[in-house]
Amino acid sequence: MPIDTSSYYPEVPGNDSREDGFSLNKRSGGLLGDTQDTDGKVREPLSPPDPVPDKKNKDAMQTPTERMADTVSHILSCILVPLLMPVYGLMLAFGLSVLDVAPMGMRVLFTLITAGINVAVPMVMVLLLKKMGFVEDLGLNGRKERLIPYVISIVCFGVTAWFMSSKGAPIWLSMFFAGGAVAAFVNLIINFKWKISAHAAGIAGVVALLVKIAKDGSPEPEIFFWLLLTIGLAGLLGSARVWLGRHTVWQVLAGYTVGFCSVFLLTMIK
């Protein structure tokens, strides 16, 4: 899978229209100015541009450690994809809270329904968007490609929150999904100007859920192990997104903040 670093540095809006031709978004300019003097003569660049390596050449230039880091980062990004966070959160809630008394059949049914709403539906919708030309990359690495999927996620989280509430689930569980909808909405607003990490927001929401369970959700003794493990995975996932060039450190930290605060504050509702 090619590494997309096009969104590593946010675009500078309106910068293409400057009269002096300088733009941080164009390869013809840069911090040292353009390669054309004011008298119209073209001067040589300070140093010849480096050729852009293709994927095979890049892989050949990487050390074994770098290739391993790439592989691990891709695996973490796939396993901890935002679409799966609602499912992981529900499974943890069933195993670590007062909900552990629920029969296995109910657990499986509720988990399948949650997966259908929050995984299957968004995946089918994104595939349709790609077929219609609204999405080019199924990984949704481009900022502009994330607008409609964010709306889909908001609706799916909201439907799941309503479903849990209608079935008599604890209010903090319903608010976990409502918090996911709030986080997706905040990400949608931010996404108009800046690319924020949805991966970081998703796993931070699960951390917030575990904190709530540990606080007053009649937790099981192993709750603290899972809380520490999830925090560690959140750190590794954020590092992986930065390593792959998908996000900057600030975009990952912003994702953590939005995801944790959105879920934690709503689960505090009595």
PDB file of C-alpha atoms in Angstrom:
ATOM      1  CA  MET A   1       0.000   0.000   0.000  1.00  0.00           C
ATOM      2  CA  PRO A   2       1.622   3.333  -1.008  1.00  0.00           C
ATOM      3  CA  ILE A   3       2.219   5.810   1.747  1.00  0.00           C
ATOM      4  CA  ASP A   4       0.206   8.996   1.258  1.00  0.00           C
ATOM      5  CA  THR A   5       1.993  12.014   2.706  1.00  0.00           C
ATOM      6  CA  SER A   6       0.057  14.611   0.740  1.00  0.00           C
ATOM      7  CA  SER A   7      -1.840  15.698   3.825  1.00  0.00           C
ATOM      8  CA  TYR A   8       1.064  15.667   6.278  1.00  0.00           C
ATOM      9  CA  TYR A   9       1.306  19.448   6.069  1.00  0.00           C
ATOM     10  CA  PRO A  10      -2.068  21.209   5.897  1.00  0.00           C
ATOM     11  CA  GLU A  11      -2.829  23.206   2.768  1.00  0.00           C
ATOM     12  CA  VAL A  12      -2.363  26.933   2.873  1.00  0.00           C
ATOM     13  CA  PRO A  13      -5.724  28.274   1.655  1.00  0.00           C
ATOM     14  CA  GLY A  14      -5.714  31.020  -0.885  1.00  0.00           C
ATOM     15  CA  ASN A  15      -1.979  30.879  -1.309  1.00  0.00           C
ATOM     16  CA  ASP A  16      -2.080  30.040  -5.015  1.00  0.00           C
ATOM     17  CA  SER A  17      -3.335  33.472  -5.977  1.00  0.00           C
ATOM     18  CA  ARG A  18      -0.426  35.562  -4.685  1.00  0.00           C
ATOM     19  CA  GLU A  19       0.942  37.980  -7.243  1.00  0.00           C
ATOM     20  CA  ASP A  20       4.563  37.160  -6.520  1.00  0.00           C
ATOM     21  CA  GLY A  21       3.933  33.508  -7.424  1.00  0.00           C
ATOM     22  CA  PHE A  22       5.248  32.249  -4.107  1.00  0.00           C
ATOM     23  CA  SER A  23       3.273  29.367  -2.640  1.00  0.00           C
ATOM     24  CA  LEU A  24       3.911  26.743  -0.017  1.00  0.00           C
ATOM     25  CA  ASN A  25       1.608  24.470  -2.037  1.00  0.00           C
ATOM     26  CA  LYS A  26       3.665  24.558  -5.276  1.00  0.00           C
ATOM     27  CA  ARG A  27       6.884  22.762  -6.090  1.00  0.00           C
ATOM     28  CA  SER A  28       7.987  25.730  -8.233  1.00  0.00           C
ATOM     29  CA  GLY A  29       8.389  27.935  -5.181  1.00  0.00           C
ATOM     30  CA  GLY A  30       9.633  27.539  -1.678  1.00  0.00           C
ATOM     31  CA  LEU A  31      11.009  29.253   1.350  1.00  0.00           C
ATOM     32  CA  LEU A  32      13.965  30.492  -0.739  1.00  0.00           C
ATOM     33  CA  GLY A  33      11.699  31.930  -3.446  1.00  0.00           C
ATOM     34  CA  ASP A  34      11.095  30.958  -7.077  1.00  0.00           C
ATOM     35  CA  THR A  35      13.784  30.028  -9.590  1.00  0.00           C
ATOM     36  CA  GLN A  36      13.063  33.106 -11.729  1.00  0.00           C
ATOM     37  CA  ASP A  37      14.751  36.475 -11.153  1.00  0.00           C
ATOM     38  CA  THR A  38      12.900  39.760 -11.309  1.00  0.00           C
ATOM     39  CA  ASP A  39      14.455  40.505 -14.725  1.00  0.00           C
ATOM     40  CA  GLY A  40      12.748  37.444 -16.206  1.00  0.00           C
ATOM     41  CA  LYS A  41      15.885  35.309 -16.437  1.00  0.00           C
ATOM     42  CA  VAL A  42      15.703  31.803 -15.197  1.00  0.00           C
ATOM     43  CA  ARG A  43      18.438  30.949 -12.739  1.00  0.00           C
ATOM     44  CA  GLU A  44      19.617  27.532 -11.715  1.00  0.00           C
ATOM     45  CA  PRO A  45      18.240  26.130  -8.473  1.00  0.00           C
ATOM     46  CA  LEU A  46      20.614  25.992  -5.532  1.00  0.00           C
ATOM     47  CA  SER A  47      20.743  22.211  -5.827  1.00  0.00           C
ATOM     48  CA  PRO A  48      19.238  19.741  -8.283  1.00  0.00           C
ATOM     49  CA  PRO A  49      15.962  18.254  -7.084  1.00  0.00           C
ATOM     50  CA  ASP A  50      16.115  14.757  -5.750  1.00  0.00           C
ATOM     51  CA  PRO A  51      14.316  12.203  -7.885  1.00  0.00           C
ATOM     52  CA  VAL A  52      11.106  10.922  -6.372  1.00  0.00           C
ATOM     53  CA  PRO A  53      11.688   7.224  -5.707  1.00  0.00           C
ATOM     54  CA  ASP A  54       9.066   4.715  -6.652  1.00  0.00           C
ATOM     55  CA  LYS A  55       7.815   2.218  -4.089  1.00  0.00           C
ATOM     56  CA  LYS A  56      10.337  -0.497  -5.027  1.00  0.00           C
ATOM     57  CA  ASN A  57      13.286   1.879  -4.780  1.00  0.00           C
ATOM     58  CA  LYS A  58      11.982   3.280  -1.517  1.00  0.00           C
ATOM     59  CA  ASP A  59      11.615  -0.191  -0.043  1.00  0.00           C
ATOM     60  CA  ALA A  60      15.170  -0.963  -1.144  1.00  0.00           C
ATOM     61  CA  MET A  61      16.470   2.169   0.627  1.00  0.00           C
ATOM     62  CA  GLN A  62      14.729   1.316   3.903  1.00  0.00           C
ATOM     63  CA  THR A  63      16.525  -0.494   6.678  1.00  0.00           C
ATOM     64  CA  PRO A  64      14.986  -3.693   8.089  1.00  0.00           C
ATOM     65  CA  THR A  65      13.967  -1.731  11.175  1.00  0.00           C
ATOM     66  CA  GLU A  66      12.142   0.863   9.066  1.00  0.00           C
ATOM     67  CA  ARG A  67      10.361  -1.824   7.071  1.00  0.00           C
ATOM     68  CA  MET A  68       9.300  -3.492  10.304  1.00  0.00           C
ATOM     69  CA  ALA A  69       8.027  -0.179  11.648  1.00  0.00           C
ATOM     70  CA  ASP A  70       6.016   0.323   8.454  1.00  0.00           C
ATOM     71  CA  THR A  71       4.486  -3.135   8.740  1.00  0.00           C
ATOM     72  CA  VAL A  72       3.587  -2.783  12.414  1.00  0.00           C
ATOM     73  CA  SER A  73       2.135   0.691  11.810  1.00  0.00           C
ATOM     74  CA  HIS A  74      -0.095  -0.585   8.993  1.00  0.00           C
ATOM     75  CA  ILE A  75      -1.268  -3.519  11.124  1.00  0.00           C
ATOM     76  CA  LEU A  76      -2.123  -1.245  14.059  1.00  0.00           C
ATOM     77  CA  SER A  77      -3.969   1.154  11.751  1.00  0.00           C
ATOM     78  CA  CYS A  78      -6.063  -1.707  10.355  1.00  0.00           C
ATOM     79  CA  ILE A  79      -6.832  -3.479  13.633  1.00  0.00           C
ATOM     80  CA  LEU A  80      -7.633  -0.229  15.463  1.00  0.00           C
ATOM     81  CA  VAL A  81      -9.546   1.397  12.608  1.00  0.00           C
ATOM     82  CA  PRO A  82     -12.213   3.871  13.870  1.00  0.00           C
ATOM     83  CA  LEU A  83     -15.078   1.762  12.465  1.00  0.00           C
ATOM     84  CA  LEU A  84     -14.283  -1.021  14.940  1.00  0.00           C
ATOM     85  CA  MET A  85     -14.114   1.159  18.063  1.00  0.00           C
ATOM     86  CA  PRO A  86     -17.877   0.911  18.814  1.00  0.00           C
ATOM     87  CA  VAL A  87     -17.643  -2.890  18.647  1.00  0.00           C
ATOM     88  CA  TYR A  88     -14.531  -3.020  20.843  1.00  0.00           C
ATOM     89  CA  GLY A  89     -16.150  -0.654  23.344  1.00  0.00           C
ATOM     90  CA  LEU A  90     -19.296  -2.767  23.602  1.00  0.00           C
ATOM     91  CA  MET A  91     -17.313  -5.990  24.037  1.00  0.00           C
ATOM     92  CA  LEU A  92     -15.265  -4.410  26.824  1.00  0.00           C
ATOM     93  CA  ALA A  93     -18.431  -3.102  28.487  1.00  0.00           C
ATOM     94  CA  PHE A  94     -19.979  -6.595  28.449  1.00  0.00           C
ATOM     95  CA  GLY A  95     -16.862  -8.164  29.950  1.00  0.00           C
ATOM     96  CA  LEU A  96     -15.728  -5.559  32.489  1.00  0.00           C
ATOM     97  CA  SER A  97     -18.839  -3.893  33.909  1.00  0.00           C
ATOM     98  CA  VAL A  98     -22.144  -4.778  35.538  1.00  0.00           C
ATOM     99  CA  LEU A  99     -23.197  -6.023  32.090  1.00  0.00           C
ATOM    100  CA  ASP A 100     -21.111  -9.165  32.589  1.00  0.00           C
ATOM    101  CA  VAL A 101     -24.282 -10.824  33.939  1.00  0.00           C
ATOM    102  CA  ALA A 102     -25.902 -10.601  30.506  1.00  0.00           C
ATOM    103  CA  PRO A 103     -26.373 -14.015  28.825  1.00  0.00           C
ATOM    104  CA  MET A 104     -24.023 -14.904  25.988  1.00  0.00           C
ATOM    105  CA  GLY A 105     -26.818 -14.920  23.416  1.00  0.00           C
ATOM    106  CA  MET A 106     -27.694 -11.310  24.236  1.00  0.00           C
ATOM    107  CA  ARG A 107     -24.042 -10.286  24.074  1.00  0.00           C
ATOM    108  CA  VAL A 108     -23.603 -11.826  20.629  1.00  0.00           C
ATOM    109  CA  LEU A 109     -26.836 -10.320  19.318  1.00  0.00           C
ATOM    110  CA  PHE A 110     -26.079  -6.800  20.534  1.00  0.00           C
ATOM    111  CA  THR A 111     -22.491  -7.015  19.247  1.00  0.00           C
ATOM    112  CA  LEU A 112     -23.648  -8.138  15.799  1.00  0.00           C
ATOM    113  CA  ILE A 113     -26.218  -5.341  15.634  1.00  0.00           C
ATOM    114  CA  THR A 114     -23.593  -2.787  16.657  1.00  0.00           C
ATOM    115  CA  ALA A 115     -21.159  -4.138  14.062  1.00  0.00           C
ATOM    116  CA  GLY A 116     -23.833  -4.058  11.380  1.00  0.00           C
ATOM    117  CA  ILE A 117     -24.727  -0.417  12.083  1.00  0.00           C
ATOM    118  CA  ASN A 118     -21.217   0.954  12.648  1.00  0.00           C
ATOM    119  CA  VAL A 119     -19.047  -1.271  10.434  1.00  0.00           C
ATOM    120  CA  ALA A 120     -21.078  -2.841   7.632  1.00  0.00           C
ATOM    121  CA  VAL A 121     -23.217   0.195   6.782  1.00  0.00           C
ATOM    122  CA  PRO A 122     -20.311   2.710   6.612  1.00  0.00           C
ATOM    123  CA  MET A 123     -18.175   0.275   4.586  1.00  0.00           C
ATOM    124  CA  VAL A 124     -20.934  -0.260   2.022  1.00  0.00           C
ATOM    125  CA  MET A 125     -21.563   3.491   1.821  1.00  0.00           C
ATOM    126  CA  VAL A 126     -17.868   4.266   1.285  1.00  0.00           C
ATOM    127  CA  LEU A 127     -17.663   1.640  -1.455  1.00  0.00           C
ATOM    128  CA  LEU A 128     -20.658   3.263  -3.161  1.00  0.00           C
ATOM    129  CA  LEU A 129     -19.037   6.697  -2.819  1.00  0.00           C
ATOM    130  CA  LYS A 130     -15.875   5.361  -4.433  1.00  0.00           C
ATOM    131  CA  LYS A 131     -17.860   3.829  -7.280  1.00  0.00           C
ATOM    132  CA  MET A 132     -19.628   7.166  -7.842  1.00  0.00           C
ATOM    133  CA  GLY A 133     -16.306   9.027  -7.840  1.00  0.00           C
ATOM    134  CA  PHE A 134     -16.750  10.951  -4.588  1.00  0.00           C
ATOM    135  CA  VAL A 135     -13.928   8.995  -2.918  1.00  0.00           C
ATOM    136  CA  GLU A 136     -10.617   8.011  -4.503  1.00  0.00           C
ATOM    137  CA  ASP A 137      -8.881   6.312  -1.591  1.00  0.00           C
ATOM    138  CA  LEU A 138     -10.759   3.766   0.539  1.00  0.00           C
ATOM    139  CA  GLY A 139      -8.408   4.686   3.379  1.00  0.00           C
ATOM    140  CA  LEU A 140      -9.944   8.197   3.356  1.00  0.00           C
ATOM    141  CA  ASN A 141      -6.525   9.769   3.797  1.00  0.00           C
ATOM    142  CA  GLY A 142      -7.544  12.939   1.978  1.00  0.00           C
ATOM    143  CA  ARG A 143      -9.168  15.643   4.103  1.00  0.00           C
ATOM    144  CA  LYS A 144     -11.886  16.454   1.555  1.00  0.00           C
ATOM    145  CA  GLU A 145     -12.789  12.777   1.145  1.00  0.00           C
ATOM    146  CA  ARG A 146     -13.789  12.508   4.804  1.00  0.00           C
ATOM    147  CA  LEU A 147     -16.781  14.881   4.796  1.00  0.00           C
ATOM    148  CA  ILE A 148     -19.543  12.465   3.734  1.00  0.00           C
ATOM    149  CA  PRO A 149     -18.102   9.486   5.711  1.00  0.00           C
ATOM    150  CA  TYR A 150     -18.102  11.680   8.835  1.00  0.00           C
ATOM    151  CA  VAL A 151     -21.803  12.393   8.310  1.00  0.00           C
ATOM    152  CA  ILE A 152     -22.457   8.663   7.892  1.00  0.00           C
ATOM    153  CA  SER A 153     -20.563   7.927  11.128  1.00  0.00           C
ATOM    154  CA  ILE A 154     -22.555  10.546  13.037  1.00  0.00           C
ATOM    155  CA  VAL A 155     -25.840   8.981  11.928  1.00  0.00           C
ATOM    156  CA  CYS A 156     -24.651   5.438  12.725  1.00  0.00           C
ATOM    157  CA  PHE A 157     -23.452   6.409  16.203  1.00  0.00           C
ATOM    158  CA  GLY A 158     -26.738   8.190  16.857  1.00  0.00           C
ATOM    159  CA  VAL A 159     -28.811   5.199  15.750  1.00  0.00           C
ATOM    160  CA  THR A 160     -26.749   2.889  17.984  1.00  0.00           C
ATOM    161  CA  ALA A 161     -27.180   5.203  20.979  1.00  0.00           C
ATOM    162  CA  TRP A 162     -30.946   5.210  20.426  1.00  0.00           C
ATOM    163  CA  PHE A 163     -31.006   1.420  20.053  1.00  0.00           C
ATOM    164  CA  MET A 164     -29.102   0.880  23.304  1.00  0.00           C
ATOM    165  CA  SER A 165     -31.351   3.292  25.168  1.00  0.00           C
ATOM    166  CA  SER A 166     -34.519   1.665  23.818  1.00  0.00           C
ATOM    167  CA  LYS A 167     -33.306  -1.748  25.018  1.00  0.00           C
ATOM    168  CA  GLY A 168     -32.730  -0.555  28.571  1.00  0.00           C
ATOM    169  CA  ALA A 169     -28.923  -0.392  28.492  1.00  0.00           C
ATOM    170  CA  PRO A 170     -27.211   1.684  31.216  1.00  0.00           C
ATOM    171  CA  ILE A 171     -27.215   5.354  30.331  1.00  0.00           C
ATOM    172  CA  TRP A 172     -23.429   5.477  30.298  1.00  0.00           C
ATOM    173  CA  LEU A 173     -23.365   2.850  27.535  1.00  0.00           C
ATOM    174  CA  SER A 174     -25.849   4.795  25.416  1.00  0.00           C
ATOM    175  CA  MET A 175     -23.813   7.943  26.063  1.00  0.00           C
ATOM    176  CA  PHE A 176     -20.663   6.159  24.872  1.00  0.00           C
ATOM    177  CA  PHE A 177     -22.180   5.929  21.408  1.00  0.00           C
ATOM    178  CA  ALA A 178     -23.670   9.424  21.670  1.00  0.00           C
ATOM    179  CA  GLY A 179     -20.185  10.664  22.566  1.00  0.00           C
ATOM    180  CA  GLY A 180     -18.870   8.994  19.431  1.00  0.00           C
ATOM    181  CA  ALA A 181     -21.425  10.956  17.424  1.00  0.00           C
ATOM    182  CA  VAL A 182     -20.336  14.193  19.102  1.00  0.00           C
ATOM    183  CA  ALA A 183     -16.663  13.420  18.437  1.00  0.00           C
ATOM    184  CA  ALA A 184     -17.423  12.694  14.773  1.00  0.00           C
ATOM    185  CA  PHE A 185     -19.349  15.976  14.513  1.00  0.00           C
ATOM    186  CA  VAL A 186     -16.474  17.963  16.031  1.00  0.00           C
ATOM    187  CA  ASN A 187     -14.045  16.214  13.675  1.00  0.00           C
ATOM    188  CA  LEU A 188     -16.338  17.089  10.767  1.00  0.00           C
ATOM    189  CA  ILE A 189     -16.257  20.796  11.663  1.00  0.00           C
ATOM    190  CA  ILE A 190     -12.478  20.789  12.147  1.00  0.00           C
ATOM    191  CA  ASN A 191     -12.029  18.855   8.908  1.00  0.00           C
ATOM    192  CA  PHE A 192     -13.179  21.857   6.857  1.00  0.00           C
ATOM    193  CA  LYS A 193      -9.899  23.616   7.721  1.00  0.00           C
ATOM    194  CA  TRP A 194      -7.572  20.989   9.180  1.00  0.00           C
ATOM    195  CA  LYS A 195      -7.029  17.247   9.119  1.00  0.00           C
ATOM    196  CA  ILE A 196      -7.561  15.629  12.521  1.00  0.00           C
ATOM    197  CA  SER A 197      -6.814  12.015  13.420  1.00  0.00           C
ATOM    198  CA  ALA A 198      -9.994   9.915  13.506  1.00  0.00           C
ATOM    199  CA  HIS A 199      -7.934   6.912  14.653  1.00  0.00           C
ATOM    200  CA  ALA A 200      -6.776   8.818  17.738  1.00  0.00           C
ATOM    201  CA  ALA A 201     -10.291  10.086  18.474  1.00  0.00           C
ATOM    202  CA  GLY A 202     -11.754   6.586  18.215  1.00  0.00           C
ATOM    203  CA  ILE A 203      -9.389   4.835  20.593  1.00  0.00           C
ATOM    204  CA  ALA A 204      -9.432   7.756  23.030  1.00  0.00           C
ATOM    205  CA  GLY A 205     -13.210   7.310  23.236  1.00  0.00           C
ATOM    206  CA  VAL A 206     -12.694   3.697  24.306  1.00  0.00           C
ATOM    207  CA  VAL A 207     -10.210   4.855  26.953  1.00  0.00           C
ATOM    208  CA  ALA A 208     -12.852   7.285  28.254  1.00  0.00           C
ATOM    209  CA  LEU A 209     -15.403   4.461  28.418  1.00  0.00           C
ATOM    210  CA  LEU A 210     -13.037   2.323  30.493  1.00  0.00           C
ATOM    211  CA  VAL A 211     -12.365   5.250  32.821  1.00  0.00           C
ATOM    212  CA  LYS A 212     -16.114   5.628  33.327  1.00  0.00           C
ATOM    213  CA  ILE A 213     -16.542   1.899  34.032  1.00  0.00           C
ATOM    214  CA  ALA A 214     -13.649   1.968  36.504  1.00  0.00           C
ATOM    215  CA  LYS A 215     -15.189   4.975  38.240  1.00  0.00           C
ATOM    216  CA  ASP A 216     -18.781   3.845  38.792  1.00  0.00           C
ATOM    217  CA  GLY A 217     -19.693   1.013  36.443  1.00  0.00           C
ATOM    218  CA  SER A 218     -19.326  -1.825  38.978  1.00  0.00           C
ATOM    219  CA  PRO A 219     -16.053  -2.866  37.329  1.00  0.00           C
ATOM    220  CA  GLU A 220     -14.429  -6.258  37.290  1.00  0.00           C
ATOM    221  CA  PRO A 221     -10.954  -6.498  38.936  1.00  0.00           C
ATOM    222  CA  GLU A 222      -9.198  -6.758  35.545  1.00  0.00           C
ATOM    223  CA  ILE A 223     -10.537  -3.357  34.419  1.00  0.00           C
ATOM    224  CA  PHE A 224      -7.249  -1.661  35.264  1.00  0.00           C
ATOM    225  CA  PHE A 225      -5.241  -4.080  33.130  1.00  0.00           C
ATOM    226  CA  TRP A 226      -7.475  -3.354  30.139  1.00  0.00           C
ATOM    227  CA  LEU A 227      -7.372   0.367  30.823  1.00  0.00           C
ATOM    228  CA  LEU A 228      -3.565   0.428  30.864  1.00  0.00           C
ATOM    229  CA  LEU A 229      -3.426  -1.815  27.777  1.00  0.00           C
ATOM    230  CA  THR A 230      -5.797   0.476  25.862  1.00  0.00           C
ATOM    231  CA  ILE A 231      -3.817   3.567  26.842  1.00  0.00           C
ATOM    232  CA  GLY A 232      -0.638   1.865  25.621  1.00  0.00           C
ATOM    233  CA  LEU A 233      -2.301   0.906  22.338  1.00  0.00           C
ATOM    234  CA  ALA A 234      -3.519   4.483  21.936  1.00  0.00           C
ATOM    235  CA  GLY A 235       0.058   5.719  22.218  1.00  0.00           C
ATOM    236  CA  LEU A 236       1.330   3.140  19.733  1.00  0.00           C
ATOM    237  CA  LEU A 237      -1.484   3.915  17.302  1.00  0.00           C
ATOM    238  CA  GLY A 238      -0.802   7.649  17.412  1.00  0.00           C
ATOM    239  CA  SER A 239       2.903   7.002  16.827  1.00  0.00           C
ATOM    240  CA  ALA A 240       2.033   4.730  13.906  1.00  0.00           C
ATOM    241  CA  ARG A 241      -0.117   7.400  12.243  1.00  0.00           C
ATOM    242  CA  VAL A 242       2.718   9.910  12.530  1.00  0.00           C
ATOM    243  CA  TRP A 243       5.302   7.376  11.302  1.00  0.00           C
ATOM    244  CA  LEU A 244       3.220   6.612   8.203  1.00  0.00           C
ATOM    245  CA  GLY A 245       2.918  10.307   7.441  1.00  0.00           C
ATOM    246  CA  ARG A 246      -0.860  10.276   7.775  1.00  0.00           C
ATOM    247  CA  HIS A 247      -0.899  12.915  10.523  1.00  0.00           C
ATOM    248  CA  THR A 248       1.288  15.310  12.435  1.00  0.00           C
ATOM    249  CA  VAL A 249       1.804  15.005  16.175  1.00  0.00           C
ATOM    250  CA  TRP A 250      -0.598  17.905  16.766  1.00  0.00           C
ATOM    251  CA  GLN A 251      -3.313  16.256  14.660  1.00  0.00           C
ATOM    252  CA  VAL A 252      -2.988  13.075  16.719  1.00  0.00           C
ATOM    253  CA  LEU A 253      -3.085  14.980  20.018  1.00  0.00           C
ATOM    254  CA  ALA A 254      -6.145  16.880  18.828  1.00  0.00           C
ATOM    255  CA  GLY A 255      -7.828  13.572  17.995  1.00  0.00           C
ATOM    256  CA  TYR A 256      -7.084  12.218  21.474  1.00  0.00           C
ATOM    257  CA  THR A 257      -8.561  15.337  23.068  1.00  0.00           C
ATOM    258  CA  VAL A 258     -11.752  15.369  20.997  1.00  0.00           C
ATOM    259  CA  GLY A 259     -12.417  11.637  21.374  1.00  0.00           C
ATOM    260  CA  PHE A 260     -11.757  11.422  25.116  1.00  0.00           C
ATOM    261  CA  CYS A 261     -13.586  14.602  26.119  1.00  0.00           C
ATOM    262  CA  SER A 262     -16.647  13.894  23.951  1.00  0.00           C
ATOM    263  CA  VAL A 263     -17.201  10.407  25.401  1.00  0.00           C
ATOM    264  CA  PHE A 264     -16.141  11.095  28.986  1.00  0.00           C
ATOM    265  CA  LEU A 265     -18.275  14.212  29.422  1.00  0.00           C
ATOM    266  CA  LEU A 266     -21.396  12.527  28.048  1.00  0.00           C
ATOM    267  CA  THR A 267     -20.918   9.350  30.087  1.00  0.00           C
ATOM    268  CA  MET A 268     -20.870  11.536  33.205  1.00  0.00           C
ATOM    269  CA  ILE A 269     -24.575  12.313  32.604  1.00  0.00           C
ATOM    270  CA  LYS A 270     -26.664  10.605  35.273  1.00  0.00           C
TER     271      LYS A 270
END
